[in-house]
Coordinates of C-alpha atoms in Angstrom, one line a residue:
Chain A
X1 CA 90.0 65.0 107.6
X2 CA 93.6 64.3 106.7
X3 CA 94.5 67.8 108.6
X4 CA 92.6 66.8 111.8
X5 CA 94.8 63.6 112.0
X6 CA 98.0 65.2 110.9
X7 CA 97.5 67.8 113.6
X8 CA 97.0 64.9 116.4
X9 CA 99.9 63.5 115.3
X10 CA 102.0 66.8 115.4
X11 CA 100.7 67.6 118.8
X12 CA 102.0 64.5 120.2
X13 CA 105.3 64.9 118.4
X14 CA 105.6 68.5 119.4
X15 CA 104.9 67.4 123.2
X16 CA 107.2 64.1 123.2
X17 CA 110.1 66.0 121.5
X18 CA 109.8 68.8 123.9
X19 CA 109.8 71.3 121.1
X20 CA 111.5 74.4 122.9
X21 CA 109.5 77.0 121.2
X22 CA 106.3 75.2 121.9
X23 CA 107.4 74.8 125.6
X24 CA 108.3 78.4 126.0
X25 CA 105.0 79.6 124.5
X26 CA 102.9 77.1 126.6
X27 CA 104.8 78.0 129.8
X28 CA 104.2 81.8 129.0
X29 CA 100.5 81.0 128.2
X30 CA 100.1 79.3 131.5
X31 CA 101.9 82.1 133.5
X32 CA 99.6 84.9 132.1
X33 CA 96.5 83.1 132.4
X34 CA 97.2 81.6 135.9
X35 CA 98.4 85.1 137.1
X36 CA 95.4 86.9 135.5
X37 CA 92.9 84.4 137.1
X38 CA 94.7 84.9 140.5
X39 CA 94.4 88.7 140.4
X40 CA 90.8 88.4 139.2
X41 CA 90.0 86.0 142.2
X42 CA 91.7 88.3 144.7
X43 CA 89.4 91.0 143.5
X44 CA 86.2 89.4 142.3
X45 CA 85.6 87.1 145.3
X46 CA 85.5 89.8 148.1
X47 CA 83.8 92.1 145.8
X48 CA 81.0 89.5 145.0
X49 CA 80.8 88.9 148.6
X50 CA 80.1 92.6 149.8
X51 CA 77.6 93.1 146.8
X52 CA 76.0 90.1 147.9
X53 CA 75.9 90.6 151.7
X54 CA 75.0 94.7 151.6
X55 CA 71.9 95.9 150.7
X56 CA 72.2 99.3 149.0
X57 CA 70.4 101.5 146.4
X58 CA 71.3 100.6 142.9
X59 CA 72.1 96.9 143.7
X60 CA 70.2 95.3 141.0
X61 CA 71.7 97.8 138.5
X62 CA 75.2 96.7 139.2
X63 CA 74.3 93.1 139.3
X64 CA 72.7 93.5 135.8
X65 CA 75.8 95.6 134.8
X66 CA 78.2 92.7 135.8
X67 CA 75.9 90.0 134.1
X68 CA 76.0 92.3 131.1
X69 CA 79.7 92.1 131.0
X70 CA 79.9 88.6 130.6
X71 CA 79.4 89.3 126.9
X72 CA 82.2 91.7 126.7
X73 CA 83.9 90.9 123.5
X74 CA 87.8 90.0 124.2
X75 CA 88.4 92.4 121.2
X76 CA 86.8 95.2 123.0
X77 CA 88.4 94.5 126.5
X78 CA 91.8 94.6 124.6
X79 CA 90.7 97.9 122.6
X80 CA 90.0 99.5 126.1
X81 CA 93.0 98.5 127.8
X82 CA 94.9 99.4 124.7
X83 CA 93.4 103.1 124.8
X84 CA 94.7 103.1 128.5
X85 CA 98.1 102.0 128.3
X86 CA 99.1 103.1 124.6
X87 CA 101.9 105.7 124.8
X88 CA 99.2 108.3 124.0
X89 CA 96.9 107.2 126.5
X90 CA 96.6 108.2 130.2
X91 CA 98.9 105.3 131.5
X92 CA 101.3 105.3 128.5
X93 CA 104.1 106.2 130.8
X94 CA 104.1 102.7 132.2
X95 CA 105.0 101.3 129.1
X96 CA 103.0 98.2 129.6
X97 CA 101.7 97.8 125.8
X98 CA 103.3 94.8 124.2
X99 CA 104.5 93.3 127.5
X100 CA 103.1 90.3 129.5
X101 CA 102.0 92.5 132.1
X102 CA 99.9 94.4 129.9
X103 CA 98.2 91.2 129.0
X104 CA 97.7 90.2 132.6
X105 CA 95.9 93.5 133.1
X106 CA 93.6 93.1 130.1
X107 CA 93.1 89.4 130.8
X108 CA 92.1 90.3 134.6
X109 CA 89.8 92.9 133.5
X110 CA 88.0 90.4 131.0
X111 CA 87.3 87.9 133.4
X112 CA 86.5 90.1 136.4
X113 CA 82.9 90.3 135.7
X114 CA 82.1 86.7 135.0
X115 CA 83.8 85.7 138.2
X116 CA 82.2 88.2 140.3
X117 CA 78.8 87.6 139.0
X118 CA 79.3 83.7 139.4
X119 CA 80.6 84.5 143.1
X120 CA 77.4 86.3 143.6
X121 CA 75.2 83.4 142.2
X122 CA 77.3 80.9 144.4
X123 CA 76.7 83.0 147.3
X124 CA 72.9 83.2 146.6
X125 CA 72.9 79.3 146.6
X126 CA 73.7 79.0 150.2
X127 CA 70.9 78.3 152.2
X128 CA 69.0 81.2 153.8
X129 CA 68.8 79.8 157.2
X130 CA 72.5 79.0 157.4
X131 CA 73.1 82.7 156.8
X132 CA 70.7 83.7 159.3
X133 CA 72.2 81.3 161.8
X134 CA 75.8 82.6 161.4
X135 CA 74.5 86.2 161.8
X136 CA 72.3 85.3 165.0
X137 CA 75.5 83.8 166.5
X138 CA 76.9 87.3 166.6
X139 CA 79.4 87.2 163.5
X140 CA 80.7 90.4 162.5
X141 CA 80.1 91.4 158.8
X142 CA 83.5 90.4 157.8
X143 CA 83.2 86.9 159.6
X144 CA 79.7 86.5 158.0
X145 CA 81.0 87.1 154.4
X146 CA 84.2 84.6 155.2
X147 CA 81.7 81.8 156.4
X148 CA 79.2 82.2 153.3
X149 CA 82.2 82.3 150.9
X150 CA 83.4 79.2 152.9
X151 CA 79.9 77.4 152.3
X152 CA 80.0 78.4 148.5
X153 CA 83.7 77.6 148.1
X154 CA 83.0 74.9 145.5
X155 CA 80.9 76.8 143.4
X156 CA 83.2 79.7 143.8
X157 CA 86.0 77.3 142.4
X158 CA 83.8 76.7 139.4
X159 CA 83.8 80.3 138.9
X160 CA 87.7 80.4 139.1
X161 CA 87.9 77.6 136.6
X162 CA 85.6 79.4 134.3
X163 CA 87.5 82.6 134.5
X164 CA 90.8 80.7 134.0
X165 CA 89.0 78.9 130.9
X166 CA 88.1 82.2 129.2
X167 CA 91.5 83.8 130.1
X168 CA 93.6 81.2 128.4
X169 CA 91.3 80.7 125.4
X170 CA 90.9 84.3 124.3
X171 CA 92.8 85.7 121.4
X172 CA 91.6 89.2 120.9
X173 CA 93.0 91.0 123.8
X174 CA 96.2 88.9 123.9
X175 CA 96.7 89.7 120.2
X176 CA 96.0 93.5 120.5
X177 CA 97.8 94.1 124.0
X178 CA 100.6 91.5 123.5
X179 CA 101.3 91.8 119.9
X180 CA 102.2 88.3 119.5
X181 CA 106.0 89.3 119.7
X182 CA 107.9 86.1 119.1
X183 CA 110.0 85.0 122.3
X184 CA 108.2 87.7 124.6
X185 CA 104.4 88.0 124.1
X186 CA 103.2 85.0 121.9
X187 CA 101.0 82.9 123.7
X188 CA 99.2 79.8 122.2
X189 CA 96.2 81.5 121.1
X190 CA 98.0 84.0 119.0
X191 CA 100.6 81.7 117.9
X192 CA 97.6 79.6 116.5
X193 CA 96.2 82.6 114.8
X194 CA 99.6 83.2 113.3
X195 CA 100.0 79.7 112.0
X196 CA 96.5 79.6 110.6
X197 CA 97.2 82.8 108.7
X198 CA 100.6 81.2 107.3
X199 CA 98.8 78.2 106.0
X200 CA 100.1 75.9 108.5
X201 CA 96.8 74.3 109.3
X202 CA 97.8 71.1 111.2
X203 CA 100.3 72.8 113.3
X204 CA 97.6 75.2 114.3
X205 CA 95.5 72.0 115.2
X206 CA 98.3 70.8 117.1
X207 CA 98.8 74.0 119.4
X208 CA 94.9 74.0 119.8
X209 CA 95.3 70.4 121.3
X210 CA 98.4 71.4 123.4
X211 CA 96.2 74.2 124.8
X212 CA 93.4 71.8 125.8
X213 CA 95.6 69.6 127.4
X214 CA 97.2 72.5 129.7
X215 CA 93.5 73.2 130.3
X216 CA 92.6 69.5 131.3
X217 CA 96.0 69.5 133.4
X218 CA 94.8 72.5 135.4
X219 CA 91.2 71.1 135.9
X220 CA 92.7 68.0 137.1
X221 CA 94.8 69.6 139.9
X222 CA 91.9 71.6 140.8
X223 CA 89.6 68.5 141.1
X224 CA 92.5 66.7 143.3
X225 CA 92.5 69.7 145.8
X226 CA 88.9 69.3 146.0
X227 CA 88.8 65.5 146.4
X228 CA 91.6 65.6 148.9
X229 CA 89.7 68.0 151.3
X230 CA 86.5 66.2 150.9
X231 CA 87.0 62.6 151.2
X232 CA 83.4 61.4 152.1
X233 CA 81.3 64.1 150.4
Chain B
X1 CA 75.3 70.7 144.7
X2 CA 77.4 72.5 147.2
X3 CA 78.8 70.2 149.8
X4 CA 78.1 70.8 153.3
X5 CA 81.5 70.5 154.9
X6 CA 83.5 72.4 157.4
X7 CA 86.9 72.6 156.2
X8 CA 87.9 76.1 155.1
X9 CA 87.8 77.5 151.9
X10 CA 90.5 80.2 152.1
X11 CA 92.9 77.5 152.9
X12 CA 91.7 75.3 150.1
X13 CA 91.9 78.1 147.4
X14 CA 95.2 79.4 148.6
X15 CA 96.6 75.8 148.5
X16 CA 95.4 75.3 144.9
X17 CA 96.8 78.8 143.7
X18 CA 100.1 78.2 145.5
X19 CA 100.5 74.8 143.9
X20 CA 99.3 76.1 140.3
X21 CA 101.8 79.1 140.5
X22 CA 104.7 77.0 142.1
X23 CA 104.0 74.6 139.3
X24 CA 104.3 77.4 136.5
X25 CA 107.2 78.9 138.2
X26 CA 109.1 75.6 138.3
X27 CA 108.1 75.0 134.7
X28 CA 109.3 78.4 133.7
X29 CA 112.8 78.0 135.5
X30 CA 113.6 74.5 134.1
X31 CA 112.1 75.1 130.7
X32 CA 113.5 78.3 129.7
X33 CA 115.6 80.0 131.7
X34 CA 115.7 83.4 129.9
X35 CA 112.0 83.9 129.2
X36 CA 110.5 81.7 132.1
X37 CA 109.7 84.8 134.4
X38 CA 107.2 87.7 133.5
X39 CA 109.0 91.0 133.5
X40 CA 106.9 93.8 134.7
X41 CA 108.3 96.8 133.2
X42 CA 111.9 96.3 131.6
X43 CA 112.3 93.6 129.1
X44 CA 115.1 91.3 130.7
X45 CA 118.2 91.7 133.1
X46 CA 120.8 93.5 131.4
X47 CA 124.0 91.2 131.8
X48 CA 126.7 92.9 129.8
X49 CA 126.0 96.7 128.9
X50 CA 122.5 98.1 128.2
X51 CA 120.8 95.8 125.5
X52 CA 118.4 97.8 123.5
X53 CA 114.8 97.2 122.5
X54 CA 113.3 97.9 119.1
X55 CA 109.7 97.8 118.7
X56 CA 108.5 97.3 115.0
X57 CA 104.9 97.2 113.8
X58 CA 104.6 95.5 110.2
X59 CA 102.0 94.4 107.8
X60 CA 101.2 90.6 107.9
X61 CA 102.3 89.8 104.4
X62 CA 106.0 91.0 105.3
X63 CA 105.9 89.1 108.7
X64 CA 104.0 86.1 108.1
X65 CA 106.1 84.8 105.3
X66 CA 109.0 84.5 108.0
X67 CA 111.2 87.1 106.1
X68 CA 111.5 89.4 109.2
X69 CA 112.4 86.6 111.7
X70 CA 115.0 85.5 109.0
X71 CA 116.5 89.1 109.2
X72 CA 116.2 89.6 112.6
X73 CA 118.9 87.6 114.4
X74 CA 121.9 89.2 112.6
X75 CA 120.8 92.5 113.5
X76 CA 120.2 91.7 117.0
X77 CA 123.7 90.2 117.6
X78 CA 125.6 93.2 115.6
X79 CA 123.8 95.9 117.4
X80 CA 122.9 94.0 121.0
X81 CA 119.3 94.6 120.7
X82 CA 116.0 92.9 120.9
X83 CA 113.9 93.4 117.9
X84 CA 110.1 92.9 118.9
X85 CA 107.9 92.6 115.8
X86 CA 104.0 92.9 116.0
X87 CA 102.3 92.0 112.7
X88 CA 99.0 93.6 112.7
X89 CA 98.0 94.6 109.1
X90 CA 98.8 98.0 107.5
X91 CA 96.0 99.9 108.8
X92 CA 96.7 98.9 112.5
X93 CA 100.5 99.1 112.2
X94 CA 100.1 102.7 111.2
X95 CA 97.8 103.6 113.7
X96 CA 100.2 102.1 116.3
X97 CA 103.0 104.3 114.7
X98 CA 101.0 107.4 114.9
X99 CA 100.3 107.0 118.9
X100 CA 103.8 106.4 119.5
X101 CA 103.5 102.9 120.7
X102 CA 106.6 101.7 118.1
X103 CA 109.7 102.9 117.1
X104 CA 109.7 101.6 113.4
X105 CA 107.2 100.9 110.7
X106 CA 107.5 98.5 107.7
X107 CA 104.5 98.5 105.5
X108 CA 103.6 98.6 101.8
X109 CA 101.0 101.2 101.1
X110 CA 102.6 104.1 99.2
X111 CA 99.9 106.4 99.3
X112 CA 99.2 106.1 102.9
X113 CA 102.9 106.1 103.7
X114 CA 103.2 109.6 101.7
X115 CA 100.2 110.9 103.8
X116 CA 102.0 109.7 107.0
X117 CA 105.3 111.6 106.2
X118 CA 103.3 114.6 105.2
X119 CA 101.6 114.7 108.7
X120 CA 105.1 114.6 110.1
X121 CA 105.0 111.2 112.0
X122 CA 107.9 109.9 110.3
X123 CA 111.5 110.5 109.3
X124 CA 113.8 108.4 107.0
X125 CA 111.3 106.8 104.4
X126 CA 113.2 104.2 102.6
X127 CA 112.0 101.5 100.2
X128 CA 113.9 98.2 100.7
X129 CA 112.2 95.3 98.6
X130 CA 109.5 94.7 96.2
X131 CA 107.5 91.9 94.6
X132 CA 104.2 91.4 92.7
X133 CA 100.9 90.8 93.4
X134 CA 99.1 88.0 91.4
X135 CA 95.3 87.7 90.3
X136 CA 94.4 84.1 90.9
X137 CA 91.2 82.4 89.9
X138 CA 89.7 78.9 89.1
X139 CA 91.4 77.1 86.4
X140 CA 88.5 77.1 84.1
X141 CA 88.7 81.0 84.0
X142 CA 85.0 81.7 83.3
X143 CA 85.8 85.4 82.7
X144 CA 88.6 84.3 80.4
X145 CA 91.3 86.9 81.8
X146 CA 94.3 84.8 81.5
X147 CA 97.3 87.1 80.7
X148 CA 95.4 90.1 80.3
X149 CA 96.4 93.6 81.6
X150 CA 95.3 93.6 85.1
X151 CA 93.1 96.9 84.6
X152 CA 91.5 94.9 81.7
X153 CA 91.0 92.1 83.5
X154 CA 89.3 93.9 86.3
X155 CA 86.8 95.6 84.0
X156 CA 86.0 92.2 82.2
X157 CA 85.5 90.5 85.6
X158 CA 83.0 93.5 86.7
X159 CA 81.3 93.6 83.4
X160 CA 80.4 89.9 83.3
X161 CA 79.7 89.9 87.0
X162 CA 77.2 92.7 86.8
X163 CA 75.5 91.0 83.8
X164 CA 75.1 88.1 86.3
X165 CA 77.2 85.5 84.0
X166 CA 77.2 82.3 85.7
X167 CA 80.4 81.4 88.0
X168 CA 81.9 85.0 88.0
X169 CA 82.8 86.2 91.4
X170 CA 85.6 88.3 93.1
X171 CA 86.6 88.1 96.6
X172 CA 88.0 91.3 98.0
X173 CA 90.0 91.5 101.2
X174 CA 87.7 94.2 102.2
X175 CA 89.8 95.0 105.5
X176 CA 91.7 98.2 104.8
X177 CA 95.0 95.9 104.4
X178 CA 97.8 97.1 101.7
X179 CA 96.5 94.3 99.7
X180 CA 92.9 96.1 99.6
X181 CA 94.5 99.4 99.2
X182 CA 96.2 97.9 96.0
X183 CA 92.9 96.3 94.6
X184 CA 91.3 99.8 95.0
X185 CA 94.1 101.2 93.0
X186 CA 93.8 99.0 90.3
X187 CA 89.8 99.5 90.0
X188 CA 90.6 103.3 90.0
X189 CA 93.2 102.7 87.1
X190 CA 90.6 100.5 85.2
X191 CA 88.3 103.9 85.4
X192 CA 85.9 102.8 88.1
X193 CA 84.8 104.7 91.3
X194 CA 85.3 102.0 93.7
X195 CA 82.5 103.0 96.4
X196 CA 80.0 103.6 93.5
X197 CA 80.9 101.3 90.5
X198 CA 82.4 98.5 92.4
X199 CA 80.8 98.0 96.0
X200 CA 77.4 96.6 96.4
X201 CA 76.8 96.2 92.6
X202 CA 75.8 92.7 93.1
X203 CA 76.5 89.1 94.5
X204 CA 79.5 88.9 92.4
X205 CA 81.5 91.3 94.6
X206 CA 82.0 89.5 97.8
X207 CA 83.8 91.4 100.7
X208 CA 85.7 89.0 103.0
X209 CA 86.9 91.5 105.7
X210 CA 89.6 88.7 106.5
X211 CA 93.4 88.0 106.1
X212 CA 94.9 87.1 102.9
X213 CA 95.1 83.1 103.7
X214 CA 91.2 83.1 104.8
X215 CA 90.4 85.3 101.8
X216 CA 92.1 83.0 99.4
X217 CA 90.2 80.0 101.1
X218 CA 87.0 81.6 100.5
X219 CA 87.8 82.6 96.8
X220 CA 88.7 78.7 96.5
X221 CA 85.7 77.5 98.0
X222 CA 83.3 79.9 95.8
X223 CA 85.4 79.3 92.4
X224 CA 86.2 83.2 92.7
X225 CA 88.9 85.5 91.3
X226 CA 91.2 87.4 93.9
X227 CA 94.0 89.7 94.3
X228 CA 96.9 88.0 96.4
X229 CA 100.8 88.6 97.4
X230 CA 102.6 85.7 95.9
X231 CA 104.0 84.6 99.4
X232 CA 100.8 83.8 101.0
X233 CA 99.5 82.1 97.7
X234 CA 102.4 79.7 97.8
X235 CA 102.1 79.0 101.5
X236 CA 98.5 78.1 100.8
X237 CA 98.6 76.8 97.3
X238 CA 98.2 72.9 98.7
X239 CA 95.0 73.6 99.9
X240 CA 93.7 75.7 97.1
X241 CA 91.8 75.2 93.8
X242 CA 93.1 78.4 92.6
X243 CA 95.6 79.0 89.4
X244 CA 97.7 82.4 88.9
X245 CA 96.1 84.0 85.9
X246 CA 97.7 87.2 85.8
X247 CA 101.6 87.9 86.8
X248 CA 102.6 90.9 84.9
X249 CA 101.8 94.4 85.0
X250 CA 103.3 97.6 86.4
X251 CA 100.4 98.2 88.7
X252 CA 100.9 94.9 90.4
X253 CA 104.1 95.9 91.8
X254 CA 104.3 95.8 95.6
X255 CA 106.8 98.0 97.2
X256 CA 107.8 97.6 100.9
X257 CA 109.2 100.5 103.1
X258 CA 110.5 101.3 106.3
X259 CA 109.9 104.5 108.2
X260 CA 111.4 105.5 111.6
X261 CA 109.0 107.2 113.7
X262 CA 109.7 110.9 114.3
X263 CA 111.6 111.2 117.6
X264 CA 110.5 114.9 117.9
X265 CA 106.8 113.8 118.3
X266 CA 107.6 111.1 121.0
X267 CA 110.8 111.8 123.1
X268 CA 111.5 108.2 124.4
X269 CA 111.5 106.9 120.8
X270 CA 114.2 104.4 119.9
X271 CA 115.0 106.2 116.7
X272 CA 118.8 105.8 116.7
X273 CA 117.9 101.7 116.6
X274 CA 115.3 102.3 114.1
X275 CA 117.6 104.0 111.7
X276 CA 120.3 101.4 112.3
X277 CA 117.6 98.8 111.2
X278 CA 117.0 100.7 108.2
X279 CA 120.8 101.2 107.2
X280 CA 121.1 97.4 108.0
X281 CA 117.9 96.6 105.2
X282 CA 119.7 98.9 102.9
X283 CA 123.0 96.9 103.1
X284 CA 124.3 94.7 100.1
X285 CA 124.4 91.7 102.3
X286 CA 121.0 92.2 103.9
X287 CA 119.6 92.8 100.3
X288 CA 121.2 89.7 99.1
X289 CA 119.5 87.7 101.9
X290 CA 116.1 89.4 101.2
X291 CA 116.3 88.4 97.5
X292 CA 117.4 84.6 98.5
X293 CA 114.6 84.3 101.0
X294 CA 112.0 81.4 100.2
X295 CA 114.1 79.8 97.5
X296 CA 114.5 76.7 99.7
X297 CA 111.0 76.4 100.5
X298 CA 108.9 77.5 97.4
X299 CA 111.6 77.2 94.7
X300 CA 111.8 80.8 93.9
X301 CA 112.5 84.2 96.0
X302 CA 109.6 85.7 97.5
X303 CA 111.1 89.2 97.6
X304 CA 113.1 91.1 95.0
X305 CA 116.2 93.3 96.4
X306 CA 115.4 96.9 95.6
X307 CA 118.8 99.1 95.2
X308 CA 120.2 101.8 92.6
X309 CA 118.5 102.1 89.2
X310 CA 115.4 100.1 90.2
X311 CA 114.5 102.0 93.0
X312 CA 114.6 105.4 91.1
X313 CA 112.6 103.9 88.3
X314 CA 109.9 103.0 91.1
X315 CA 110.2 106.6 92.4
X316 CA 111.6 105.5 95.7
X317 CA 114.3 106.6 98.0
X318 CA 117.0 104.0 98.9
X319 CA 119.8 106.1 99.6
X320 CA 121.8 105.6 102.8
X321 CA 120.9 107.5 105.8
X322 CA 123.1 110.5 106.8
X323 CA 125.7 109.3 109.3
X324 CA 124.5 105.5 108.9

């Protein structure tokens, strides 16, 4: 119980005194997670849109596969990317292992399925008649997909927020691909794992609180953007 | 649920992301100029002369005590290089080294190190520090092992444990770490076949599958015995109800070695820098630093220097590298 209080006090202290190492780690965490989420969004929203709109053989299989990958363990995502970019692997020549870029790659892959799947769900939530109207007005396929995505934008934004949440909170892939290298690939989750194994329990809790504070800030910005655009919803 | 509105989604998302990325970028610029941006392939802009990078894989007990971050800055300054350390446990560290993902290996598992060298993965195998494992347990010491020879203590815990004597338990790392390897070596020296005579012989033997800190916490919660490195024990001591019961015994010695990854196997290997790091570790001044590390925090050093006669006695190689 004492440690939890100590953790809270330490978190406030670290934030107020602008502890340089904590700030550096937090900024890196935010950069990596945001970039991963941005890449995953750029890929998953159009892919989700296409899968939803097109009828093709094996569609149900693909949807089931995507939904199964929601359960992809972060360590396995990390291991998969590790085998690809390790020097002995097929993309070893890129030297991405133990770099922030490698971490972005792993996190993007990790959150792609959940974001594509939730985009699909969001599009399915759009009124059927709306879709028929759009098509009957003579829209091309691209226009139709764009209009549907536009209709479902808030649910899709929810998918983006969830993807960001999974990226910023995961430790398995970050540890395996980044290697928790101080001053280079150490992010909040791997720092928490390290501090815990060093016995610095209250500092771990403090870093956890800072991670949640960052997530809160990101969510608040998203909320503000939503509200500004929809004043009379 | 979904508001019916005619504003466009794409601009909304675009604005959101631009804002977020811009925010992160600005924070990055103002917060930490040198580390703020994400380098895609090369580590950082090279201002004066090419700055080298040494990638090191190491065991948790060496890194988590803080020793390597203590030794790192002087080397970085002198050799104009960044030392990037990943601490992942002896098994994983060796696997990374075998795949050519790192330049240098710092570990503490003599048997596996010899195999690693025999398979041709490494060059310049040198010992540079040592300390002792300790056997800890509840102060009540239900198996009465305090002060015994480690092998005898293990035998007694096993006998009492299999008999089902109340309150006897042993928590093993069970994770293939260097500490786990040492534990198995002690069982062997005590005359037991680990997989047959020890594992799954009853509820007394608990395989945690966790790091040292978590294993200590588990042993404390269960009032059990366990084998630990002294550094982790001292770091966790305040939260534990465990007492050191055995601190003496040849078999408890824990020797740390450095190995340069064989540059013939992986052509881009940073072998020169790795060799320079080994030479740095063997220097008198660095050895004095190793011996002093931890005195301010724990009242005693966590590692002992390893040079000269001790090195020969331990069957190690501590000689200077050729041309170093």
